[in-house]
PDB file of C-alpha atoms in Angstrom:
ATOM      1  CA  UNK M   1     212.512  77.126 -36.199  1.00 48.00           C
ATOM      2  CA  UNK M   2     214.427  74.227 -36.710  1.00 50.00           C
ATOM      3  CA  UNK M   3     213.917  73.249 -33.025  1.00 53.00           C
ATOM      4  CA  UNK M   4     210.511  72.607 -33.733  1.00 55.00           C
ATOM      5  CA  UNK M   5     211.188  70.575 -36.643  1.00 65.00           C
ATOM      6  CA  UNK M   6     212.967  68.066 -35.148  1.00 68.00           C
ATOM      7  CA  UNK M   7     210.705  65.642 -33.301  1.00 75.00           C
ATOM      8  CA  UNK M   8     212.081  62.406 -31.749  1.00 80.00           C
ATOM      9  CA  UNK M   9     209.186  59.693 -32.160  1.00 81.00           C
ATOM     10  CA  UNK M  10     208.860  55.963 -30.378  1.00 83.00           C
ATOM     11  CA  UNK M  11     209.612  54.086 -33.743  1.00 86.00           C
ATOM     12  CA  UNK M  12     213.365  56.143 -33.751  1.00 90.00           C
ATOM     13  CA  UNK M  13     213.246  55.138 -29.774  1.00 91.00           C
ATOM     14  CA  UNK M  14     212.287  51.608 -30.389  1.00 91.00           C
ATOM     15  CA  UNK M  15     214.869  51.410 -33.343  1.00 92.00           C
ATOM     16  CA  UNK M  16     218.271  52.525 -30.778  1.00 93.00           C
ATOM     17  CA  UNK M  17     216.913  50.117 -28.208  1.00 93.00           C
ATOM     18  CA  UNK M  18     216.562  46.799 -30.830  1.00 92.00           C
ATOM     19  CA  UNK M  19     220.187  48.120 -31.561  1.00 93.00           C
ATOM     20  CA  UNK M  20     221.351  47.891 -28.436  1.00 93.00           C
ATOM     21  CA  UNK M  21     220.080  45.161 -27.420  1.00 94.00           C
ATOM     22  CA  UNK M  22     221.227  43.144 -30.254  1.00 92.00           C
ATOM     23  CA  UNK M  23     224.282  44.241 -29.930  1.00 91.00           C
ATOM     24  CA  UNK M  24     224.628  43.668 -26.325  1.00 91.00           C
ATOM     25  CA  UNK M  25     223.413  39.917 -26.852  1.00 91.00           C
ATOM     26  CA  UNK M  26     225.876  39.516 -30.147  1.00 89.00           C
ATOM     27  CA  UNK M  27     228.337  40.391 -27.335  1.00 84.00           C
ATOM     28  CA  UNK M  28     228.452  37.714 -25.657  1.00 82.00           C
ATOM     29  CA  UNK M  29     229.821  35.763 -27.512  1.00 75.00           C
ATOM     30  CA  UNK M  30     232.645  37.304 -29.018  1.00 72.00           C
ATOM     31  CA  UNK M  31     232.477  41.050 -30.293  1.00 72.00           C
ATOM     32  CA  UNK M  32     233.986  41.921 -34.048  1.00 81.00           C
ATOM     33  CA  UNK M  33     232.643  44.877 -36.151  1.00 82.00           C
ATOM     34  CA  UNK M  34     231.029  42.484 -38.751  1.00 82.00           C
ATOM     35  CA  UNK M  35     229.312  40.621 -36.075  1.00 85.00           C
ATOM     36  CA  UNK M  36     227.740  43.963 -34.658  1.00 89.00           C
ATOM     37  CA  UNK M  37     227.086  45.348 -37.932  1.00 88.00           C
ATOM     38  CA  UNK M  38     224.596  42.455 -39.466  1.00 89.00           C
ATOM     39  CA  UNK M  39     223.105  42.662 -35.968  1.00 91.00           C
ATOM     40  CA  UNK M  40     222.353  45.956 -36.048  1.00 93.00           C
ATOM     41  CA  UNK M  41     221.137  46.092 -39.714  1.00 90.00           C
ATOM     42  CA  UNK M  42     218.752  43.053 -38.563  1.00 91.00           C
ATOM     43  CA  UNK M  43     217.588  44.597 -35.661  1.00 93.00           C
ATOM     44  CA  UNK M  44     216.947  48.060 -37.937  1.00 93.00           C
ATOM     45  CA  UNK M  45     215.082  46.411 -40.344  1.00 90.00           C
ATOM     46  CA  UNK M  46     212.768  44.765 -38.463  1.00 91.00           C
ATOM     47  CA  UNK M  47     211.546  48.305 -36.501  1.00 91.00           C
ATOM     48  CA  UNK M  48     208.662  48.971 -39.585  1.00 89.00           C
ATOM     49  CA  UNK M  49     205.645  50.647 -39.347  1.00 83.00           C
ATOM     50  CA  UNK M  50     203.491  48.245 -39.935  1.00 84.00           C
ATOM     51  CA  UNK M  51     203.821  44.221 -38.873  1.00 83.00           C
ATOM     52  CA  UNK M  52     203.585  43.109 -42.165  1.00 85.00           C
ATOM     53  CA  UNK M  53     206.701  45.818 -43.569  1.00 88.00           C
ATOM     54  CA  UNK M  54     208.439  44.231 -40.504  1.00 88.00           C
ATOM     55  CA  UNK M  55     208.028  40.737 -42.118  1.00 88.00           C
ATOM     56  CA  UNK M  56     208.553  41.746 -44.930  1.00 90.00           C
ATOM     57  CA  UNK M  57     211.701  43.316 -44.035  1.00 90.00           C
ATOM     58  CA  UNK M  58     212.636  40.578 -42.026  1.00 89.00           C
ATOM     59  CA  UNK M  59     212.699  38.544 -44.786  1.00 91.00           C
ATOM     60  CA  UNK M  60     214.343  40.452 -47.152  1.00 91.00           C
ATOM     61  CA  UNK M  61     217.291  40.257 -44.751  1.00 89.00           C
ATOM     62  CA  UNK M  62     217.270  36.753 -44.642  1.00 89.00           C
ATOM     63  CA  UNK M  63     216.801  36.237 -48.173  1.00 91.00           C
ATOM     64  CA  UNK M  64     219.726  38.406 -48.962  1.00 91.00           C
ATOM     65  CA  UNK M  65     222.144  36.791 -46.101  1.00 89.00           C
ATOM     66  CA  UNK M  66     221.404  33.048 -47.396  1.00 89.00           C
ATOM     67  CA  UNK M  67     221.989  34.187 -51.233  1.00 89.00           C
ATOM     68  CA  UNK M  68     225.023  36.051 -50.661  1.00 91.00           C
ATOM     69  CA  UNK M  69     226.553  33.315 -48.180  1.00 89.00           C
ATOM     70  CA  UNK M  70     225.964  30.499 -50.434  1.00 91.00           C
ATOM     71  CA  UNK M  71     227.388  32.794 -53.660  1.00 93.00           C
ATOM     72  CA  UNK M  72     230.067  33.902 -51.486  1.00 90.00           C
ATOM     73  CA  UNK M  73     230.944  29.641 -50.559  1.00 89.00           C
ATOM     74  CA  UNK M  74     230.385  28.435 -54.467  1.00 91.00           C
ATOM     75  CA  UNK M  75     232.595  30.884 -55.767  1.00 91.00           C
ATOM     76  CA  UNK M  76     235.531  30.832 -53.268  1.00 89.00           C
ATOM     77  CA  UNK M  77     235.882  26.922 -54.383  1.00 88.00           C
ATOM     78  CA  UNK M  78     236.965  28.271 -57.480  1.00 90.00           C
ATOM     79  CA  UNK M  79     240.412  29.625 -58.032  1.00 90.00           C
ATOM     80  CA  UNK M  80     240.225  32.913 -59.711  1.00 91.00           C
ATOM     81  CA  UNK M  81     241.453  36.258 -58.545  1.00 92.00           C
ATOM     82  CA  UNK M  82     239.293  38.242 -55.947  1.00 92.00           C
ATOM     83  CA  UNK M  83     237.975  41.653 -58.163  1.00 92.00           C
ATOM     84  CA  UNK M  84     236.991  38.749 -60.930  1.00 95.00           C
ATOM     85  CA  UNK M  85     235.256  36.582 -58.049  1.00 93.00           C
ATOM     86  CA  UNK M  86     233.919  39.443 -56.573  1.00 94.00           C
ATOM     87  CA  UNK M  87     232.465  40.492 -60.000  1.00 95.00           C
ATOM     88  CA  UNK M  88     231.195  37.790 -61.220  1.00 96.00           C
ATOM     89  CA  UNK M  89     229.289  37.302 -57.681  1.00 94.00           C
ATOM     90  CA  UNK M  90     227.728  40.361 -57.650  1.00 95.00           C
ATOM     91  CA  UNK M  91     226.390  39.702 -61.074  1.00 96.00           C
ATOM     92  CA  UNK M  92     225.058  36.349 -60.212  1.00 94.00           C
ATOM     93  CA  UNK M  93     223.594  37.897 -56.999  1.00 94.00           C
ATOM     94  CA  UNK M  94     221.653  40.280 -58.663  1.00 95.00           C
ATOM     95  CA  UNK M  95     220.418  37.943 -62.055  1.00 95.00           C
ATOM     96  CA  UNK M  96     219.417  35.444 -59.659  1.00 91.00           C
ATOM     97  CA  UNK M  97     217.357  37.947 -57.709  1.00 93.00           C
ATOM     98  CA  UNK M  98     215.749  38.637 -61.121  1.00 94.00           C
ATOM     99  CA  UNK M  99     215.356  35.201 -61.983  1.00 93.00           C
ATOM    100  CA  UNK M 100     213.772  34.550 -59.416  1.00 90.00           C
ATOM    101  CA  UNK M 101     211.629  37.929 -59.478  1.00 90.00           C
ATOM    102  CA  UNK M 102     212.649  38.691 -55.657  1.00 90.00           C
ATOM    103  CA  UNK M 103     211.316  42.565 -55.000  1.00 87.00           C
ATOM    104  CA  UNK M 104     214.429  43.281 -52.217  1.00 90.00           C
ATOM    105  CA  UNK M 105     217.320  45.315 -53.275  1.00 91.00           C
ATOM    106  CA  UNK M 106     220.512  42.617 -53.809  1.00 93.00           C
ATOM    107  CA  UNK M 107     222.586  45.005 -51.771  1.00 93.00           C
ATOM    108  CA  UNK M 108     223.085  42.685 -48.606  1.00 90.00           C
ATOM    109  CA  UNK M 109     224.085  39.588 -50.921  1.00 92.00           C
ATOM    110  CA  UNK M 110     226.042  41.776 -53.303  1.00 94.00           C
ATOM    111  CA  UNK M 111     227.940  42.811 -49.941  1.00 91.00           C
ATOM    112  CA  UNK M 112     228.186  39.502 -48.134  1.00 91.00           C
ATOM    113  CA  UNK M 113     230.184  38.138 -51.542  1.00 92.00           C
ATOM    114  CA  UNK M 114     232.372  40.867 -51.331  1.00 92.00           C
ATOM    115  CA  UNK M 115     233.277  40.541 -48.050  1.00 89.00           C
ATOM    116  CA  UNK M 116     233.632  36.294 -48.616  1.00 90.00           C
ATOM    117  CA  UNK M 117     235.708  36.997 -51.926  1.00 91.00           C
ATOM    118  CA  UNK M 118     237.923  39.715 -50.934  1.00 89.00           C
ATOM    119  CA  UNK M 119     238.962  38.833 -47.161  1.00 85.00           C
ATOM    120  CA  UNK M 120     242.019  36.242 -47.916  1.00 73.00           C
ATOM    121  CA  UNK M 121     241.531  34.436 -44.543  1.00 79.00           C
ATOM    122  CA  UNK M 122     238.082  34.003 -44.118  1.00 80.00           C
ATOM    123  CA  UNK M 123     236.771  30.730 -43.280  1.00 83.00           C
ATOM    124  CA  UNK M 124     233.824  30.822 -45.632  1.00 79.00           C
ATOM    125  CA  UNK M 125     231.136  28.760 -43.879  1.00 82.00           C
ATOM    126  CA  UNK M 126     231.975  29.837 -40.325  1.00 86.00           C
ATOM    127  CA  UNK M 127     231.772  33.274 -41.701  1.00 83.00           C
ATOM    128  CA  UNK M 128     228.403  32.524 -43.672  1.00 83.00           C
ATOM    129  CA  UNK M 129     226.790  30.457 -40.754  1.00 86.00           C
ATOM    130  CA  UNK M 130     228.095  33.587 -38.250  1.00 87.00           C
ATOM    131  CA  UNK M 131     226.398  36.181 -40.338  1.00 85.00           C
ATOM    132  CA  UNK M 132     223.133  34.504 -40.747  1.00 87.00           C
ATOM    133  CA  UNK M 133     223.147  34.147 -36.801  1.00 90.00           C
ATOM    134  CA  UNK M 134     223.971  37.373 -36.254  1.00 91.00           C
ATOM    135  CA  UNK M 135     221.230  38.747 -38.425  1.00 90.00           C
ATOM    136  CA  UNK M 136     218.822  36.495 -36.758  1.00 91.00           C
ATOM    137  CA  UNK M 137     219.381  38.005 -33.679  1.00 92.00           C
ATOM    138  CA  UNK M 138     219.315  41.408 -35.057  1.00 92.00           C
ATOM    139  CA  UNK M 139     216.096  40.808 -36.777  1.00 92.00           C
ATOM    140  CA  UNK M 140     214.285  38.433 -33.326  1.00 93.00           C
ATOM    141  CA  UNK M 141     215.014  41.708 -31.050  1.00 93.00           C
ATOM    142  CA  UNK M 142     213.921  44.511 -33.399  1.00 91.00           C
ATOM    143  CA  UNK M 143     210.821  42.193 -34.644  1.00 89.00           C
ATOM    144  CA  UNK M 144     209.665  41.442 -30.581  1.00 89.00           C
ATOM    145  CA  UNK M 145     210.491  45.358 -29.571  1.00 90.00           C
ATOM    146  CA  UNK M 146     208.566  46.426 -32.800  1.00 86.00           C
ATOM    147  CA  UNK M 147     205.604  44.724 -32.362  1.00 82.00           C
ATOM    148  CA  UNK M 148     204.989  44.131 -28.293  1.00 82.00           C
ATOM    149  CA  UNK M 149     206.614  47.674 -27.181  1.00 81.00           C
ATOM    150  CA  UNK M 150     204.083  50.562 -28.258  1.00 75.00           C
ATOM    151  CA  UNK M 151     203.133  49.185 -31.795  1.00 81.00           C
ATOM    152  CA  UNK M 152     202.266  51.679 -34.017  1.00 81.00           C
ATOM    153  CA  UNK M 153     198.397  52.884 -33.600  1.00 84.00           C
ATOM    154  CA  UNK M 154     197.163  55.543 -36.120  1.00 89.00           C
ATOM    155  CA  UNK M 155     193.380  55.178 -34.979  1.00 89.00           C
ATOM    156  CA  UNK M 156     193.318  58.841 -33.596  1.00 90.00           C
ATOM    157  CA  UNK M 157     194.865  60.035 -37.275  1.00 92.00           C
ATOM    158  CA  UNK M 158     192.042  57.690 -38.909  1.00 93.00           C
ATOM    159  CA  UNK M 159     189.209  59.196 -36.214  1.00 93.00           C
ATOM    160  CA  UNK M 160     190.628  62.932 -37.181  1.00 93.00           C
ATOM    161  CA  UNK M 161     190.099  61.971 -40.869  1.00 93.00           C
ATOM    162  CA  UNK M 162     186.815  61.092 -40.704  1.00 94.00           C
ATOM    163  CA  UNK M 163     185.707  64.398 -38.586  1.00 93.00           C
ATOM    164  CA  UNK M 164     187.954  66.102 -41.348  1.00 94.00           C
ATOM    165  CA  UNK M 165     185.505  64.590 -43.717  1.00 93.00           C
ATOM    166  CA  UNK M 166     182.612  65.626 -42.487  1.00 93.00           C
ATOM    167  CA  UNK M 167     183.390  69.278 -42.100  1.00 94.00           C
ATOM    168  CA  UNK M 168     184.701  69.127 -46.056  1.00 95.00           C
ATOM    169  CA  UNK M 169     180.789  67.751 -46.716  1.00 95.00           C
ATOM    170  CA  UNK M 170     179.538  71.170 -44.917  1.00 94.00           C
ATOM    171  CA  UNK M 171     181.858  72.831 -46.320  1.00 95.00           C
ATOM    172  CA  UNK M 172     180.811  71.973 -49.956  1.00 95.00           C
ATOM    173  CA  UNK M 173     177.304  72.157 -49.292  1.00 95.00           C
ATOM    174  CA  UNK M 174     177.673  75.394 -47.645  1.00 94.00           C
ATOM    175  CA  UNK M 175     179.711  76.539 -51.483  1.00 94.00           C
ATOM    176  CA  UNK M 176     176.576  74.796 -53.412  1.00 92.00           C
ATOM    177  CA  UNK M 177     174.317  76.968 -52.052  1.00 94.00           C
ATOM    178  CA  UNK M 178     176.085  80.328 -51.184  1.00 92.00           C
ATOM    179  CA  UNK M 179     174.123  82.447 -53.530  1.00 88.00           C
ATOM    180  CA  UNK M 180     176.135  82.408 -56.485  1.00 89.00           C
ATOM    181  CA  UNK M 181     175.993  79.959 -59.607  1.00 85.00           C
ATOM    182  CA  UNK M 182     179.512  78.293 -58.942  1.00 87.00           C
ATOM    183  CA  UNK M 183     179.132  75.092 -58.054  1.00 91.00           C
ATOM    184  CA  UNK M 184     181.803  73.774 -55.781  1.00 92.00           C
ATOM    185  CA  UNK M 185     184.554  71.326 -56.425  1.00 92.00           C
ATOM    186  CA  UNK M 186     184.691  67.907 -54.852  1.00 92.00           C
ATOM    187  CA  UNK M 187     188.331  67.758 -55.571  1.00 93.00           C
ATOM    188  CA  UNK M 188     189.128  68.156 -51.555  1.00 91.00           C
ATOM    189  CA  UNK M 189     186.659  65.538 -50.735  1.00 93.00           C
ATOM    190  CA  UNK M 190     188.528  63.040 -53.141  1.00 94.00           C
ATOM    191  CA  UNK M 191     191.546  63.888 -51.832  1.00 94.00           C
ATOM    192  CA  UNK M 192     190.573  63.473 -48.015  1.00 92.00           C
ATOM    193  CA  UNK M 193     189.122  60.155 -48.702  1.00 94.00           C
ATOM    194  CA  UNK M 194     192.239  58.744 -50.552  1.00 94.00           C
ATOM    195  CA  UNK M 195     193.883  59.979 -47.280  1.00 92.00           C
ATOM    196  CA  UNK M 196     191.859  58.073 -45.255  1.00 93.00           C
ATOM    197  CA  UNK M 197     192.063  54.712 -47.039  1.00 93.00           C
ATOM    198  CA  UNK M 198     195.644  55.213 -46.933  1.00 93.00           C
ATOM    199  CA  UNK M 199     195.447  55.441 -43.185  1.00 92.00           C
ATOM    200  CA  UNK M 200     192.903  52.637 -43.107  1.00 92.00           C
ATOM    201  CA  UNK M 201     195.576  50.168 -45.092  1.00 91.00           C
ATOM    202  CA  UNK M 202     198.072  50.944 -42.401  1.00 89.00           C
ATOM    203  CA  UNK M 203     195.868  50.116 -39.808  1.00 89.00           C
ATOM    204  CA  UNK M 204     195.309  46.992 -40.829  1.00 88.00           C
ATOM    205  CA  UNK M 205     198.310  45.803 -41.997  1.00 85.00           C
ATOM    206  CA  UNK M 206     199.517  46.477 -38.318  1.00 82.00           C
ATOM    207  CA  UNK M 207     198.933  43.824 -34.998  1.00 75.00           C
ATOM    208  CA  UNK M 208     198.327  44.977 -32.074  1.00 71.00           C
ATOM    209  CA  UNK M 209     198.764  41.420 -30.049  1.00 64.00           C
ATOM    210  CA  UNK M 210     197.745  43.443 -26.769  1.00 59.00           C
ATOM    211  CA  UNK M 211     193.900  43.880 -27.811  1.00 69.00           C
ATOM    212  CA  UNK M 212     193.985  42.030 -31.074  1.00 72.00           C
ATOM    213  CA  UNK M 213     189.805  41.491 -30.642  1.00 79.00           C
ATOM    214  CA  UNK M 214     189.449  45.473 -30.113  1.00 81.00           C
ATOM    215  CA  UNK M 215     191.265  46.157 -33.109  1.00 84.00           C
ATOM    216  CA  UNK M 216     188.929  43.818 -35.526  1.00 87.00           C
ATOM    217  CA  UNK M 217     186.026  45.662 -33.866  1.00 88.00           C
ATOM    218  CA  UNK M 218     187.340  49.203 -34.965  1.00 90.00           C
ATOM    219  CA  UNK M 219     188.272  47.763 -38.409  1.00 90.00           C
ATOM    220  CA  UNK M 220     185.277  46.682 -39.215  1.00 91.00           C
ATOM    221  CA  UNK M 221     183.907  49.864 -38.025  1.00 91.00           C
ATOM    222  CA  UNK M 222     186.435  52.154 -39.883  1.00 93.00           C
ATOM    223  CA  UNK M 223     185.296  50.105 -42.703  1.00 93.00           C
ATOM    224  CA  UNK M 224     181.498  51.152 -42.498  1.00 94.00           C
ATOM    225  CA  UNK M 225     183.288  55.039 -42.021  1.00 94.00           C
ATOM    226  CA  UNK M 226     185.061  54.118 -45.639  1.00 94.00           C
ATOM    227  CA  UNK M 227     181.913  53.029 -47.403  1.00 95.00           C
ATOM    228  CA  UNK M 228     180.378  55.987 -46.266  1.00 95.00           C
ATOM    229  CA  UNK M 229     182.700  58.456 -47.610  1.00 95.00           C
ATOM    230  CA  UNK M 230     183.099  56.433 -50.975  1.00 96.00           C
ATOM    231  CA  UNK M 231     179.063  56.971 -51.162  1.00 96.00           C
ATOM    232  CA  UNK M 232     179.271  60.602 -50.016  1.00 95.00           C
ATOM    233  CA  UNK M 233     181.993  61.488 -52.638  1.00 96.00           C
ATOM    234  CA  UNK M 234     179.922  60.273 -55.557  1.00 96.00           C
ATOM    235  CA  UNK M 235     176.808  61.812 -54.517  1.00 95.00           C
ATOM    236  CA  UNK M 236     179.429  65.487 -54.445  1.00 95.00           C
ATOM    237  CA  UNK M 237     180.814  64.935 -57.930  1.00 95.00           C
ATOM    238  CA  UNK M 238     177.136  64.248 -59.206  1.00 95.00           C
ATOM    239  CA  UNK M 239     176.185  67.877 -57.781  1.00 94.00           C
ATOM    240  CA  UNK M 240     179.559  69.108 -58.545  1.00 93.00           C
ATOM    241  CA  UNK M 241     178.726  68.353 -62.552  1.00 92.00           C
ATOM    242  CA  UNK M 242     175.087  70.038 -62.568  1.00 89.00           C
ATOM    243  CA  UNK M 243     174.038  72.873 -64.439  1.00 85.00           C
ATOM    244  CA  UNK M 244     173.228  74.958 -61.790  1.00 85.00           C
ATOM    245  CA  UNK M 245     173.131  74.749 -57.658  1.00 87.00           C
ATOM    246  CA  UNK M 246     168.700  74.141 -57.480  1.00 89.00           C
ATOM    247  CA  UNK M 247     166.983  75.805 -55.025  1.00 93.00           C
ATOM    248  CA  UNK M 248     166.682  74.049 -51.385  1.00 94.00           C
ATOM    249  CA  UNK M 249     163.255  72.281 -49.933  1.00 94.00           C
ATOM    250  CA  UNK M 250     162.635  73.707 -46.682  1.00 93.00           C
ATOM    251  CA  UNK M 251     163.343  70.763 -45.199  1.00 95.00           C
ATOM    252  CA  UNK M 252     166.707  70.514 -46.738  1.00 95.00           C
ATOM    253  CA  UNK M 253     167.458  74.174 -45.410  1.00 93.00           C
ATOM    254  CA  UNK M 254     166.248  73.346 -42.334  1.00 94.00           C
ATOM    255  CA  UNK M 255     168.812  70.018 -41.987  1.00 94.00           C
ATOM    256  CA  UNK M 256     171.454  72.245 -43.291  1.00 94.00           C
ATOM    257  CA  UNK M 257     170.946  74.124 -40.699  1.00 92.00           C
ATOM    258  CA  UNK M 258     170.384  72.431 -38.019  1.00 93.00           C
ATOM    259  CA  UNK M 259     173.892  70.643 -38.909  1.00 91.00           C
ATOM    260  CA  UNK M 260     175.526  73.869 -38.968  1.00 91.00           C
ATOM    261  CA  UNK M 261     175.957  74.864 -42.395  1.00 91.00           C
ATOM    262  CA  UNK M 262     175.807  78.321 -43.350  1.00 92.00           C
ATOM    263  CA  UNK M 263     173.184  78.535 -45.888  1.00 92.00           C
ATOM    264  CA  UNK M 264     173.105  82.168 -47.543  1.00 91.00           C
ATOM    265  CA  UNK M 265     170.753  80.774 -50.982  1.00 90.00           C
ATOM    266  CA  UNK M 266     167.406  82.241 -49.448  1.00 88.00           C
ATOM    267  CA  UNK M 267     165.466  81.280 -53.136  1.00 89.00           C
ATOM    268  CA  UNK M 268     162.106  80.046 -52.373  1.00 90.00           C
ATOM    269  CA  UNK M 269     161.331  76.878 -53.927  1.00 88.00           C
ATOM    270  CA  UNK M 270     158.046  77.730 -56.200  1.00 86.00           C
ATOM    271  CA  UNK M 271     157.439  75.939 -59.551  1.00 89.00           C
ATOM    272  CA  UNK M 272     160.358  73.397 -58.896  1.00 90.00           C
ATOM    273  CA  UNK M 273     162.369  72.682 -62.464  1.00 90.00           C
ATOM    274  CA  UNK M 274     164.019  69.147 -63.075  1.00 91.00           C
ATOM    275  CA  UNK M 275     166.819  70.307 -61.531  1.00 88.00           C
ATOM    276  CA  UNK M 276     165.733  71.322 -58.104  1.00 93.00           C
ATOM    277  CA  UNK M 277     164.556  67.673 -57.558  1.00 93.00           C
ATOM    278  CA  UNK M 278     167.494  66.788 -58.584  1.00 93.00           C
ATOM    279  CA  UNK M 279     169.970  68.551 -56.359  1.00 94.00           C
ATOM    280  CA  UNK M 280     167.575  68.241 -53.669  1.00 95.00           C
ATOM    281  CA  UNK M 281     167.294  64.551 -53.811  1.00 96.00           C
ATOM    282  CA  UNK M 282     170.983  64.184 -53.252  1.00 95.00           C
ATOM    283  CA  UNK M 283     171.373  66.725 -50.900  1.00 96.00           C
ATOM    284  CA  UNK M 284     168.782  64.787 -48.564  1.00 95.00           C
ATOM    285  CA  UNK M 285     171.337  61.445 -49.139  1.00 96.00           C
ATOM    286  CA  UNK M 286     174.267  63.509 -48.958  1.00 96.00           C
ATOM    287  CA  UNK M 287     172.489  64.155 -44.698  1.00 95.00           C
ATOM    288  CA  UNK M 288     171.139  60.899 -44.265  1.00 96.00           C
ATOM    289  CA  UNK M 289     174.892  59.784 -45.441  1.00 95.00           C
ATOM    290  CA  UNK M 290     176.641  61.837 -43.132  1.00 95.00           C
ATOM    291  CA  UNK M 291     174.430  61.420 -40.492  1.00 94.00           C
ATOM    292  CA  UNK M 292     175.263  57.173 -40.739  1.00 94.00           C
ATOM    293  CA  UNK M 293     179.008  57.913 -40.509  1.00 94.00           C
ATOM    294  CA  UNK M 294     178.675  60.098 -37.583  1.00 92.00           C
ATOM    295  CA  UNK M 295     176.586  57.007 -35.941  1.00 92.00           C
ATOM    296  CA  UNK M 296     179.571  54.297 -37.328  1.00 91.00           C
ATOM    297  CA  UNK M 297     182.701  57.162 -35.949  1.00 90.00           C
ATOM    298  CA  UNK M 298     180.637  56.913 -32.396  1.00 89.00           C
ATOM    299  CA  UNK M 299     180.086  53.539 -32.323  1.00 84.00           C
ATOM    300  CA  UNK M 300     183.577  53.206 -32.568  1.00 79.00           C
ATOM    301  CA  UNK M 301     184.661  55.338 -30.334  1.00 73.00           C
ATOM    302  CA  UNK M 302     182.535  53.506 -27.616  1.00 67.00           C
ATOM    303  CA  UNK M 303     183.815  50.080 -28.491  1.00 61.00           C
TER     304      UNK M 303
END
């Protein structure tokens, strides 16, 4: 239903009240439609997900006001008519941008000049020096709201990764050893922990000023989590790429089961080939793995 598509999250929340904020403080003094607009488009960019795509975004906006206002000024000294000014600005705007190798879209300059060039009374630097303000203001409200009002946390998603990880390890082990001589693929496994560094980035690209020293400790924890599952994935794919699944130690069966796994291989182990020391060599790190990032996932969780 489409009802329960539509979800209304804190970042859209946080985004309407930079808005209004900025708008309401661009208000005072003296209210035009170009002044609100720059505010708001400040005050939008700056609500990111992360605190480093907010300064990043913050910057880009102030980048692209400066460029375009000082365009906008050089080229109104010159007498020409307004499409040519405007044209050759927007050029300039975006080969300088190039030039320079700046990775923001030239949009905001390119539309700063056009305003400058095709607005016949416009007083050039009091427009220039009025936009850059009211950006500023835009971006200072949606930058404080974004990072001091409910910054973005995606431990829990990060935490549900990890258990989603260790079910996938079951999982496979419970394929490699199911009876029949298909060996599983560790495809999901790769997938899940590209997922989870993903998650991991965002984390720590974000600041969360409130318990700044809490976050470091999870990090570093997460972290430990990460190695893990980078060692358990290559210790899959190297069973994934065997001849055949081996036949289990008892000791092996008996972890397996003891973690849960539904073991339905009942082969005794007698005259073990090459390959049943093998498979169970890594199966016994593949436990010992996953038993170290349960331990780092609950020391987390306590700290």
């Amino acid at each position: 239903m489409i009802s329960e598509r539509i979800r209304i999250g804190p970042r859209t929340i946080k985004t309407a009240a930079a808005v209004i904020i900025a708008m309401v403080i661009v208000h005072f003094y003296g209210t035009t439609a170009s002044r609100l607009t720059f505010a708001m488009l400040g005050a939008m960019a700056a609500v990111e997900q992360t605190f480093k795509d907010s300064l990043r975004s913050c910057l880009a906006q102030i980048v692209g006001v400066l460029f375009g206002s000082v365009v906008g000024v050089v080229l109104l000294a010159i007498p020409m008519h307004p499409l040519l000014r405007t044209g050759i600005g927007i050029v300039l705007s975006i080969t300088l941008y190039n030039t320079f190798r700046i990775r923001f879209s030239p949009s905001l300059p390119c539309l700063i000049v056009l305003t400058l060039c095709i607005t016949p009374d416009i007083t050039p630097l009091s427009y220039a020096a009025g936009r850059i303000w009211d950006t500023a203001i835009g971006l200072g409200v949606g930058f404080a709201i974004n990072t001091l009002v409910l910054p973005y946390d995606n431990s829990r998603q990060i935490r549900d990764s990890i258990e989603s990880l260790d079910r996938e390890v079951l999982r496979f082990l419970e394929e490699m050893f199911d009876g029949d001589e298909v060996l599983p693929d560790a495809a999901r496994m790769e997938e899940k922990v590209s997922i989870m560094a993903q998650q991991l980035t965002v984390f720590t690209n974000q600041r969360l000023w409130m318990r700044r020293s809490a976050q470091k400790q999870q990090i570093a924890s997460f972290r430990v989590c990460q190695s893990k599952a980078r060692e358990l994935l290559a210790r899959m794919e190297i069973l994934s790429h065997m001849e055949r699944p081996g036949r289990l130690t008892k000791e092996n069966r008996r972890k397996l089961r003891a973690a849960g796994a539904q073991i339905r291989d009942n082969r005794p182990l007698r005259n073990p080939k090459e390959w049943d020391i093998v498979v169970n060599y890594h199966v016994n790190q593949i436990l010992k793995l996953r038993k170290e990032l349960l331990e780092a996932l609950r020391e987390e969780k306590v700290g």
